[in-house]
mmCIF file of C-alpha atoms in Angstrom:
data_model
loop_
_atom_site.group_PDB
_atom_site.id
_atom_site.type_symbol
_atom_site.label_atom_id
_atom_site.label_comp_id
_atom_site.label_asym_id
_atom_site.label_seq_id
_atom_site.Cartn_x
_atom_site.Cartn_y
_atom_site.Cartn_z
ATOM 1 C CA MET A 1 -36.603 9.101 22.900
ATOM 2 C CA ALA A 2 -35.053 8.196 26.169
ATOM 3 C CA ILE A 3 -34.459 11.794 27.207
ATOM 4 C CA GLU A 4 -37.198 12.409 29.737
ATOM 5 C CA ASP A 5 -39.102 15.646 29.811
ATOM 6 C CA GLY A 6 -37.929 18.140 32.351
ATOM 7 C CA LYS A 7 -34.512 16.526 32.700
ATOM 8 C CA LYS A 8 -31.644 18.204 30.992
ATOM 9 C CA LEU A 9 -29.037 16.283 29.056
ATOM 10 C CA ARG A 10 -26.424 16.945 31.685
ATOM 11 C CA ASP A 11 -28.584 15.251 34.311
ATOM 12 C CA HIS A 12 -28.032 11.984 32.510
ATOM 13 C CA GLY A 13 -24.272 12.255 32.705
ATOM 14 C CA LEU A 14 -21.883 11.603 29.871
ATOM 15 C CA GLN A 15 -23.731 8.765 28.172
ATOM 16 C CA SER A 16 -24.233 9.916 24.621
ATOM 17 C CA GLU A 17 -24.940 6.754 22.668
ATOM 18 C CA ARG A 18 -26.460 4.900 25.567
ATOM 19 C CA LEU A 19 -28.897 7.777 25.899
ATOM 20 C CA LEU A 20 -30.134 7.613 22.382
ATOM 21 C CA TRP A 21 -30.324 3.835 22.223
ATOM 22 C CA PRO A 22 -31.663 2.784 25.619
ATOM 23 C CA THR A 23 -31.788 -0.866 24.642
ATOM 24 C CA LYS A 24 -28.119 -0.929 23.744
ATOM 25 C CA GLY A 25 -26.172 -3.109 26.095
ATOM 26 C CA PRO A 26 -22.476 -2.811 26.776
ATOM 27 C CA GLY A 27 -20.575 -2.811 23.520
ATOM 28 C CA VAL A 28 -17.494 -4.777 22.641
ATOM 29 C CA PHE A 29 -15.207 -2.193 24.200
ATOM 30 C CA GLU A 30 -17.050 -2.094 27.494
ATOM 31 C CA GLN A 31 -17.174 -5.896 27.646
ATOM 32 C CA GLU A 32 -13.461 -6.149 27.020
ATOM 33 C CA VAL A 33 -12.696 -3.536 29.634
ATOM 34 C CA ALA A 34 -14.896 -5.319 32.169
ATOM 35 C CA ALA A 35 -13.249 -8.640 31.364
ATOM 36 C CA MET A 36 -9.819 -7.085 31.677
ATOM 37 C CA GLU A 37 -10.719 -5.552 34.992
ATOM 38 C CA GLN A 38 -11.778 -8.926 36.326
ATOM 39 C CA ALA A 39 -8.754 -10.665 34.894
ATOM 40 C CA VAL A 40 -6.158 -8.191 36.066
ATOM 41 C CA GLY A 41 -7.524 -7.871 39.577
ATOM 42 C CA LEU A 42 -5.953 -4.596 40.611
ATOM 43 C CA THR A 43 -4.991 -4.038 44.186
ATOM 44 C CA THR A 44 -6.312 -0.984 45.949
ATOM 45 C CA LEU A 45 -2.989 0.773 45.531
ATOM 46 C CA GLU A 46 -2.890 0.043 41.809
ATOM 47 C CA LYS A 47 -6.439 1.241 41.500
ATOM 48 C CA ALA A 48 -5.512 4.455 43.246
ATOM 49 C CA VAL A 49 -2.521 4.942 40.979
ATOM 50 C CA ALA A 50 -4.645 4.268 37.890
ATOM 51 C CA TRP A 51 -7.227 6.737 39.152
ATOM 52 C CA ALA A 52 -4.581 9.401 39.613
ATOM 53 C CA GLN A 53 -3.071 8.739 36.193
ATOM 54 C CA SER A 54 -6.361 9.031 34.394
ATOM 55 C CA LYS A 55 -7.633 12.058 36.275
ATOM 56 C CA SER A 56 -4.732 14.304 35.323
ATOM 57 C CA MET A 57 -3.285 13.049 32.056
ATOM 58 C CA TRP A 58 -1.596 16.064 30.538
ATOM 59 C CA PRO A 59 -1.463 16.109 26.753
ATOM 60 C CA ASP A 60 1.495 17.197 24.675
ATOM 61 C CA THR A 61 1.063 19.994 22.141
ATOM 62 C CA PHE A 62 1.367 17.868 19.025
ATOM 63 C CA GLY A 63 -1.134 19.505 16.726
ATOM 64 C CA LEU A 64 -0.009 18.978 13.167
ATOM 65 C CA ALA A 65 -2.905 19.931 10.888
ATOM 66 C CA CYS A 66 -6.667 20.440 10.838
ATOM 67 C CA CYS A 67 -7.306 18.041 13.710
ATOM 68 C CA ALA A 68 -5.297 20.424 15.863
ATOM 69 C CA ILE A 69 -8.115 22.967 15.555
ATOM 70 C CA GLU A 70 -10.560 20.491 17.018
ATOM 71 C CA MET A 71 -8.046 19.599 19.687
ATOM 72 C CA MET A 72 -7.751 23.268 20.579
ATOM 73 C CA SER A 73 -11.511 23.622 20.739
ATOM 74 C CA ILE A 74 -11.841 20.982 23.434
ATOM 75 C CA VAL A 75 -10.008 23.396 25.710
ATOM 76 C CA SER A 76 -12.702 25.980 25.105
ATOM 77 C CA SER A 77 -15.505 26.426 27.584
ATOM 78 C CA ARG A 78 -18.145 24.661 25.497
ATOM 79 C CA TYR A 79 -16.403 21.280 25.444
ATOM 80 C CA ASP A 80 -14.114 21.936 28.387
ATOM 81 C CA ILE A 81 -11.435 19.314 28.792
ATOM 82 C CA ALA A 82 -10.552 21.003 32.094
ATOM 83 C CA ARG A 83 -13.230 18.960 33.823
ATOM 84 C CA PHE A 84 -10.979 15.956 33.181
ATOM 85 C CA GLY A 85 -7.939 17.792 34.459
ATOM 86 C CA MET A 86 -6.385 17.892 31.020
ATOM 87 C CA GLU A 87 -6.403 21.542 30.073
ATOM 88 C CA ALA A 88 -2.686 21.771 30.830
ATOM 89 C CA PHE A 89 -1.195 21.068 27.409
ATOM 90 C CA ARG A 90 2.545 20.792 28.028
ATOM 91 C CA SER A 91 4.886 21.879 25.293
ATOM 92 C CA SER A 92 7.714 19.831 26.692
ATOM 93 C CA PRO A 93 7.338 16.098 26.130
ATOM 94 C CA ARG A 94 9.189 15.532 29.373
ATOM 95 C CA GLN A 95 6.188 16.892 31.228
ATOM 96 C CA ALA A 96 3.450 15.275 29.148
ATOM 97 C CA ASP A 97 1.631 11.978 29.627
ATOM 98 C CA LEU A 98 -0.510 11.802 26.539
ATOM 99 C CA LEU A 99 0.497 12.342 22.917
ATOM 100 C CA ILE A 100 -2.508 13.269 20.806
ATOM 101 C CA VAL A 101 -1.211 12.969 17.241
ATOM 102 C CA SER A 102 -3.659 15.291 15.544
ATOM 103 C CA GLY A 103 -3.084 15.598 11.854
ATOM 104 C CA ARG A 104 -1.375 13.988 8.916
ATOM 105 C CA VAL A 105 2.215 12.881 9.408
ATOM 106 C CA VAL A 106 4.501 13.147 6.391
ATOM 107 C CA HIS A 107 7.636 11.049 6.183
ATOM 108 C CA LYS A 108 9.743 14.088 6.973
ATOM 109 C CA MET A 109 7.799 14.652 10.203
ATOM 110 C CA ALA A 110 7.967 11.016 11.247
ATOM 111 C CA ALA A 111 11.450 11.420 12.722
ATOM 112 C CA PRO A 112 10.555 14.368 14.989
ATOM 113 C CA LEU A 113 7.363 12.557 16.015
ATOM 114 C CA ARG A 114 9.355 9.525 17.107
ATOM 115 C CA GLN A 115 11.842 11.786 18.853
ATOM 116 C CA VAL A 116 9.090 13.526 20.837
ATOM 117 C CA TYR A 117 7.561 10.149 21.708
ATOM 118 C CA ASP A 118 10.938 8.875 22.907
ATOM 119 C CA GLN A 119 11.414 11.929 25.087
ATOM 120 C CA MET A 120 8.189 11.337 26.964
ATOM 121 C CA LEU A 121 8.511 9.526 30.270
ATOM 122 C CA GLU A 122 6.715 6.311 31.092
ATOM 123 C CA PRO A 123 3.826 5.783 31.537
ATOM 124 C CA LYS A 124 2.700 7.418 28.335
ATOM 125 C CA TRP A 125 -0.286 6.965 26.072
ATOM 126 C CA VAL A 126 -0.905 7.874 22.441
ATOM 127 C CA ILE A 127 -4.182 8.832 20.823
ATOM 128 C CA ALA A 128 -4.179 8.778 17.028
ATOM 129 C CA MET A 129 -6.701 11.513 16.341
ATOM 130 C CA GLY A 130 -8.448 11.579 13.045
ATOM 131 C CA ALA A 131 -8.232 9.574 9.865
ATOM 132 C CA CYS A 132 -4.779 10.774 8.848
ATOM 133 C CA ALA A 133 -3.086 9.767 12.073
ATOM 134 C CA SER A 134 -4.921 6.449 12.177
ATOM 135 C CA SER A 135 -4.387 5.314 8.608
ATOM 136 C CA GLY A 136 -3.138 8.088 6.373
ATOM 137 C CA GLY A 137 -6.657 9.363 5.825
ATOM 138 C CA MET A 138 -7.484 10.633 2.382
ATOM 139 C CA PHE A 139 -3.781 11.075 1.589
ATOM 140 C CA ASN A 140 -2.665 7.730 0.195
ATOM 141 C CA ASN A 141 0.453 8.939 -1.596
ATOM 142 C CA TYR A 142 4.226 9.152 -1.561
ATOM 143 C CA THR A 143 4.413 11.823 1.105
ATOM 144 C CA THR A 144 2.153 10.675 3.918
ATOM 145 C CA LEU A 145 2.802 8.042 6.534
ATOM 146 C CA GLN A 146 -0.094 5.622 6.313
ATOM 147 C CA GLY A 147 -0.981 5.557 9.957
ATOM 148 C CA VAL A 148 1.073 6.762 12.865
ATOM 149 C CA ASP A 149 0.925 3.303 14.439
ATOM 150 C CA LYS A 150 3.728 2.371 12.090
ATOM 151 C CA ILE A 151 6.156 4.293 14.286
ATOM 152 C CA VAL A 152 4.574 4.675 17.741
ATOM 153 C CA ALA A 153 2.362 2.368 19.774
ATOM 154 C CA VAL A 154 -1.174 3.773 19.710
ATOM 155 C CA ASP A 155 -3.713 3.199 22.472
ATOM 156 C CA VAL A 156 -6.845 4.749 20.993
ATOM 157 C CA HIS A 157 -7.687 5.614 17.395
ATOM 158 C CA VAL A 158 -10.319 8.306 17.030
ATOM 159 C CA PRO A 159 -12.030 8.268 13.633
ATOM 160 C CA GLY A 160 -13.196 11.411 11.904
ATOM 161 C CA CYS A 161 -11.984 14.026 9.520
ATOM 162 C CA PRO A 162 -11.709 15.910 11.755
ATOM 163 C CA PRO A 163 -13.398 14.217 14.685
ATOM 164 C CA ARG A 164 -15.758 16.543 16.447
ATOM 165 C CA PRO A 165 -14.547 17.702 19.870
ATOM 166 C CA GLU A 166 -17.080 15.365 21.430
ATOM 167 C CA ALA A 167 -15.629 12.467 19.456
ATOM 168 C CA LEU A 168 -12.138 13.259 20.661
ATOM 169 C CA MET A 169 -13.432 13.455 24.213
ATOM 170 C CA GLU A 170 -15.090 10.074 23.764
ATOM 171 C CA GLY A 171 -11.690 8.734 22.768
ATOM 172 C CA ILE A 172 -10.090 10.368 25.789
ATOM 173 C CA VAL A 173 -12.779 9.010 28.107
ATOM 174 C CA ARG A 174 -12.301 5.515 26.674
ATOM 175 C CA LEU A 175 -8.586 5.851 27.286
ATOM 176 C CA HIS A 176 -9.345 6.770 30.879
ATOM 177 C CA GLU A 177 -11.565 3.718 31.182
ATOM 178 C CA LYS A 178 -8.747 1.574 29.833
ATOM 179 C CA VAL A 179 -6.313 3.005 32.350
ATOM 180 C CA MET A 180 -8.717 2.545 35.241
ATOM 181 C CA ALA A 181 -9.289 -1.060 34.221
ATOM 182 C CA GLY A 182 -5.612 -1.739 34.538
ATOM 183 C CA ILE A 183 -4.801 -2.213 30.873
ATOM 184 C CA PRO A 184 -1.129 -1.293 30.415
ATOM 185 C CA PRO A 185 -0.094 1.329 27.885
ATOM 186 C CA ALA A 186 0.174 0.190 24.291
ATOM 187 C CA TYR A 187 3.940 -0.091 24.201
ATOM 188 C CA GLU A 188 3.796 -2.703 26.947
ATOM 189 C CA ILE A 189 1.064 -4.646 25.250
ATOM 190 C CA ARG A 190 2.840 -4.677 21.905
ATOM 191 C CA GLY A 191 6.267 -5.176 23.424
ATOM 192 C CA VAL A 192 7.859 -2.338 21.487
ATOM 193 C CA ALA A 193 10.426 0.209 22.462
ATOM 194 C CA SER A 194 8.991 3.174 24.261
ATOM 195 C CA MET B 1 13.000 36.287 -27.338
ATOM 196 C CA GLU B 2 9.265 36.750 -27.699
ATOM 197 C CA VAL B 3 6.619 38.704 -25.911
ATOM 198 C CA HIS B 4 3.103 37.281 -25.551
ATOM 199 C CA GLU B 5 0.099 38.965 -24.136
ATOM 200 C CA ALA B 6 -2.938 36.947 -23.049
ATOM 201 C CA HIS B 7 -5.729 37.521 -20.523
ATOM 202 C CA GLY B 8 -4.185 40.835 -19.599
ATOM 203 C CA GLU B 9 -0.869 39.243 -18.647
ATOM 204 C CA THR B 10 2.427 39.840 -20.391
ATOM 205 C CA THR B 11 4.892 37.003 -20.830
ATOM 206 C CA VAL B 12 8.469 37.454 -21.966
ATOM 207 C CA VAL B 13 10.023 34.229 -23.250
ATOM 208 C CA VAL B 14 13.826 34.131 -23.372
ATOM 209 C CA ASP B 15 16.497 31.531 -23.990
ATOM 210 C CA THR B 16 18.249 30.196 -20.929
ATOM 211 C CA PRO B 17 21.692 31.723 -21.742
ATOM 212 C CA ARG B 18 20.182 35.211 -21.721
ATOM 213 C CA LEU B 19 17.978 34.731 -18.685
ATOM 214 C CA VAL B 20 20.168 36.637 -16.232
ATOM 215 C CA ASP B 21 20.601 39.580 -18.617
ATOM 216 C CA ALA B 22 16.869 39.761 -19.194
ATOM 217 C CA ALA B 23 16.243 39.617 -15.453
ATOM 218 C CA LEU B 24 18.731 42.397 -14.751
ATOM 219 C CA HIS B 25 17.185 44.516 -17.464
ATOM 220 C CA LEU B 26 13.705 43.996 -16.080
ATOM 221 C CA ARG B 27 14.839 44.766 -12.559
ATOM 222 C CA ASP B 28 17.069 47.774 -13.204
ATOM 223 C CA GLU B 29 15.719 49.509 -16.283
ATOM 224 C CA LEU B 30 12.052 48.628 -16.093
ATOM 225 C CA GLY B 31 11.773 48.603 -12.309
ATOM 226 C CA PHE B 32 10.392 45.122 -11.571
ATOM 227 C CA ASN B 33 12.038 44.856 -8.210
ATOM 228 C CA PHE B 34 9.862 42.175 -6.594
ATOM 229 C CA LEU B 35 9.948 38.502 -7.524
ATOM 230 C CA SER B 36 6.597 37.178 -6.378
ATOM 231 C CA ASP B 37 6.806 33.574 -7.598
ATOM 232 C CA VAL B 38 8.892 31.056 -9.491
ATOM 233 C CA ALA B 39 6.710 28.436 -11.171
ATOM 234 C CA ALA B 40 8.117 25.317 -12.820
ATOM 235 C CA THR B 41 5.647 23.506 -15.067
ATOM 236 C CA ASP B 42 5.878 20.114 -16.727
ATOM 237 C CA TYR B 43 4.159 20.062 -20.106
ATOM 238 C CA LEU B 44 4.584 16.364 -20.769
ATOM 239 C CA GLY B 45 1.500 15.095 -22.558
ATOM 240 C CA TRP B 46 0.027 18.579 -22.802
ATOM 241 C CA GLY B 47 -2.836 18.688 -25.259
ATOM 242 C CA ALA B 48 -2.349 15.162 -26.516
ATOM 243 C CA LYS B 49 -5.506 13.138 -27.000
ATOM 244 C CA GLY B 50 -6.224 10.240 -24.718
ATOM 245 C CA VAL B 51 -3.677 11.394 -22.245
ATOM 246 C CA SER B 52 -5.753 12.933 -19.479
ATOM 247 C CA GLY B 53 -8.949 11.696 -17.979
ATOM 248 C CA TYR B 54 -9.465 8.591 -15.920
ATOM 249 C CA ILE B 55 -6.703 8.303 -13.407
ATOM 250 C CA GLY B 56 -5.528 4.793 -14.078
ATOM 251 C CA THR B 57 -4.870 2.225 -16.767
ATOM 252 C CA ALA B 58 -7.176 -0.200 -18.501
ATOM 253 C CA ARG B 59 -6.020 -2.845 -16.056
ATOM 254 C CA GLY B 60 -7.086 -0.765 -13.120
ATOM 255 C CA ARG B 61 -5.296 1.607 -10.838
ATOM 256 C CA ASP B 62 -2.047 0.574 -9.251
ATOM 257 C CA LEU B 63 -0.711 3.554 -7.423
ATOM 258 C CA ASN B 64 2.886 2.649 -8.075
ATOM 259 C CA GLU B 65 2.613 2.494 -11.861
ATOM 260 C CA PRO B 66 3.761 5.512 -13.836
ATOM 261 C CA ALA B 67 0.492 6.045 -15.667
ATOM 262 C CA THR B 68 -1.710 6.924 -12.699
ATOM 263 C CA GLN B 69 -1.812 10.686 -12.778
ATOM 264 C CA GLY B 70 -4.420 11.221 -15.419
ATOM 265 C CA HIS B 71 -2.568 9.551 -18.265
ATOM 266 C CA GLN B 72 -4.205 6.709 -20.174
ATOM 267 C CA ARG B 73 -0.790 5.823 -21.549
ATOM 268 C CA LEU B 74 2.650 7.102 -20.817
ATOM 269 C CA PRO B 75 3.089 10.159 -23.044
ATOM 270 C CA ARG B 76 6.024 10.426 -25.407
ATOM 271 C CA GLN B 77 8.906 12.549 -24.239
ATOM 272 C CA LYS B 78 8.859 15.981 -25.765
ATOM 273 C CA PRO B 79 11.644 18.532 -26.181
ATOM 274 C CA HIS B 80 11.655 21.457 -23.790
ATOM 275 C CA ARG B 81 9.049 19.935 -21.562
ATOM 276 C CA PHE B 82 9.625 22.213 -18.606
ATOM 277 C CA SER B 83 8.896 25.908 -18.390
ATOM 278 C CA VAL B 84 10.377 27.991 -15.614
ATOM 279 C CA SER B 85 8.365 31.147 -15.059
ATOM 280 C CA TYR B 86 9.457 34.049 -12.911
ATOM 281 C CA HIS B 87 6.522 36.234 -11.902
ATOM 282 C CA LEU B 88 7.697 39.799 -11.372
ATOM 283 C CA LEU B 89 5.978 42.773 -9.786
ATOM 284 C CA GLY B 90 6.933 46.421 -9.886
ATOM 285 C CA MET B 91 6.353 47.985 -6.496
ATOM 286 C CA ARG B 92 5.043 51.349 -7.597
ATOM 287 C CA ALA B 93 1.788 52.973 -8.591
ATOM 288 C CA GLY B 94 -0.066 50.790 -11.057
ATOM 289 C CA ALA B 95 1.733 47.648 -9.798
ATOM 290 C CA PRO B 96 2.745 46.302 -13.203
ATOM 291 C CA ARG B 97 3.297 42.565 -13.461
ATOM 292 C CA VAL B 98 5.229 40.561 -16.004
ATOM 293 C CA ARG B 99 6.218 36.910 -16.419
ATOM 294 C CA LEU B 100 9.726 35.949 -17.481
ATOM 295 C CA GLN B 101 9.693 32.469 -18.947
ATOM 296 C CA ALA B 102 12.350 30.019 -20.089
ATOM 297 C CA TRP B 103 11.762 26.610 -21.659
ATOM 298 C CA VAL B 104 14.190 23.861 -20.724
ATOM 299 C CA GLU B 105 14.760 20.228 -21.526
ATOM 300 C CA ASP B 106 15.004 17.432 -19.054
ATOM 301 C CA GLY B 107 18.513 17.767 -17.644
ATOM 302 C CA GLU B 108 19.244 21.208 -18.990
ATOM 303 C CA HIS B 109 20.656 23.665 -16.482
ATOM 304 C CA VAL B 110 19.128 27.070 -15.876
ATOM 305 C CA PRO B 111 21.211 29.989 -14.591
ATOM 306 C CA SER B 112 20.103 30.862 -11.102
ATOM 307 C CA LEU B 113 18.555 34.266 -10.432
ATOM 308 C CA VAL B 114 19.592 34.355 -6.789
ATOM 309 C CA GLY B 115 22.000 37.181 -7.570
ATOM 310 C CA VAL B 116 19.201 39.267 -9.059
ATOM 311 C CA TRP B 117 16.420 38.583 -6.544
ATOM 312 C CA PRO B 118 17.656 36.798 -3.383
ATOM 313 C CA THR B 119 14.193 35.387 -2.714
ATOM 314 C CA ALA B 120 14.620 33.074 -5.689
ATOM 315 C CA ASP B 121 16.733 30.868 -3.410
ATOM 316 C CA TRP B 122 13.950 28.774 -1.894
ATOM 317 C CA HIS B 123 11.749 28.925 -4.991
ATOM 318 C CA GLU B 124 14.520 27.432 -7.103
ATOM 319 C CA ARG B 125 15.157 24.790 -4.467
ATOM 320 C CA GLU B 126 11.502 23.831 -4.697
ATOM 321 C CA ALA B 127 11.718 23.669 -8.511
ATOM 322 C CA PHE B 128 14.757 21.449 -8.186
ATOM 323 C CA ASP B 129 13.187 19.213 -5.557
ATOM 324 C CA LEU B 130 9.851 18.668 -7.229
ATOM 325 C CA MET B 131 10.695 18.994 -10.932
ATOM 326 C CA GLY B 132 14.361 18.192 -11.170
ATOM 327 C CA ILE B 133 15.429 21.428 -12.838
ATOM 328 C CA ARG B 134 19.050 22.189 -12.016
ATOM 329 C CA PHE B 135 20.110 25.765 -11.377
ATOM 330 C CA ASP B 136 23.686 26.875 -12.031
ATOM 331 C CA GLY B 137 25.185 29.123 -9.413
ATOM 332 C CA HIS B 138 22.637 28.352 -6.737
ATOM 333 C CA PRO B 139 24.326 28.632 -3.327
ATOM 334 C CA ASN B 140 22.376 25.866 -1.637
ATOM 335 C CA GLU B 141 20.909 23.464 -4.162
ATOM 336 C CA ARG B 142 19.320 20.688 -2.150
ATOM 337 C CA ARG B 143 15.863 19.344 -1.521
ATOM 338 C CA ILE B 144 13.474 21.514 0.407
ATOM 339 C CA LEU B 145 10.213 19.561 0.733
ATOM 340 C CA MET B 146 11.085 15.896 0.324
ATOM 341 C CA ASP B 147 13.562 13.953 2.417
ATOM 342 C CA ASP B 148 17.202 14.683 1.673
ATOM 343 C CA ASP B 149 17.820 11.214 0.301
ATOM 344 C CA TRP B 150 14.616 10.970 -1.737
ATOM 345 C CA GLU B 151 14.988 9.644 -5.245
ATOM 346 C CA GLY B 152 12.924 11.096 -8.023
ATOM 347 C CA HIS B 153 11.093 14.346 -8.535
ATOM 348 C CA PRO B 154 7.493 13.973 -7.419
ATOM 349 C CA LEU B 155 5.632 16.650 -9.350
ATOM 350 C CA ARG B 156 6.720 15.462 -12.780
ATOM 351 C CA LYS B 157 3.919 14.099 -14.886
ATOM 352 C CA ASP B 158 5.447 10.658 -15.130
ATOM 353 C CA TYR B 159 5.949 10.242 -11.386
ATOM 354 C CA PRO B 160 3.389 7.923 -9.777
ATOM 355 C CA ILE B 161 1.151 8.999 -6.936
ATOM 356 C CA GLY B 162 2.483 6.242 -4.714
ATOM 357 C CA GLY B 163 0.808 5.007 -1.591
ATOM 358 C CA GLU B 164 -0.334 1.709 -0.205
ATOM 359 C CA PRO B 165 -3.028 -0.606 -1.469
ATOM 360 C CA VAL B 166 -6.058 -0.247 0.757
ATOM 361 C CA ARG B 167 -7.416 -3.296 2.498
ATOM 362 C CA PHE B 168 -11.060 -3.339 3.414
ATOM 363 C CA SER B 169 -12.275 -5.181 6.483
ATOM 364 C CA GLY B 170 -14.627 -7.906 5.439
ATOM 365 C CA GLU B 171 -12.950 -8.806 2.155
ATOM 366 C CA GLU B 172 -11.133 -12.110 1.881
#
């Protein structure tokens, strides 16, 4: 095990999988982010803006189903999203930066989801939390939208049913890494209406 | 009209023309003043051999085929395939319960009990939305769970599950 005696887990920083597999090099995601960072070549001002955007990205209260419970638990003191400056969940989409779609979306809910997404101001990011938001999950039937990326542009998909709070935070941290690298939000990449 | 008793539960079966009279009698004379549930059941294929079991056909499972809800073959239509059950409760000591049941065909109209118990409003809307049972005299008969312009009644036995075919990464 790479966890040295006497050192607590928190002394190693937030490096979960790299801690357990010390021989693991940067994965595909990290390599892409590093390549993007080199390719984009942010100016100091853009880097500062990206830093500010990622350090206080307020989520919107869009808890739909069971994943919402896990999303609520990251605000608790054990998992503590406040250390990322994100404990301020805004009910108004006008004041929110991040839309965490947590839960299954039925066709009837798809219209309000799109409406809330449209009401958010640029720049805005979307995390599809859980299996149901990413792909319809276990509900492959006439009611459920098979993946929320059919109607909004998703930046990060977080797998799980529901994803543990740590898994959701990994998704959030990866989104922050994307923002800091200068990758534009998903609606700009895909060229869709935002 | 018949009265059954099974598993400690009493069921009163009436014909649809006399449903409102029976309901008023149960509410006023016998004191069942609380409608706790309205259940619409589709008995298509009930008890027939080879009808339930593997969810699919011999050719495999296509989610948009009719025979994918536990039917090996599409069951023959039967008369009076739907039963509408009103579960009543008397709010007094002893809390007696009774079930008022009517058997209807596909397309037959049932008199609405909204005038007897106002809570039947949404329950009957759900029965209409998901089973296609029409209620006469309902003040607001429209879909409650599905989209307003949805076609079909999803909880019928011959309605397919629907959905998308799943693609697996790594298959050609």
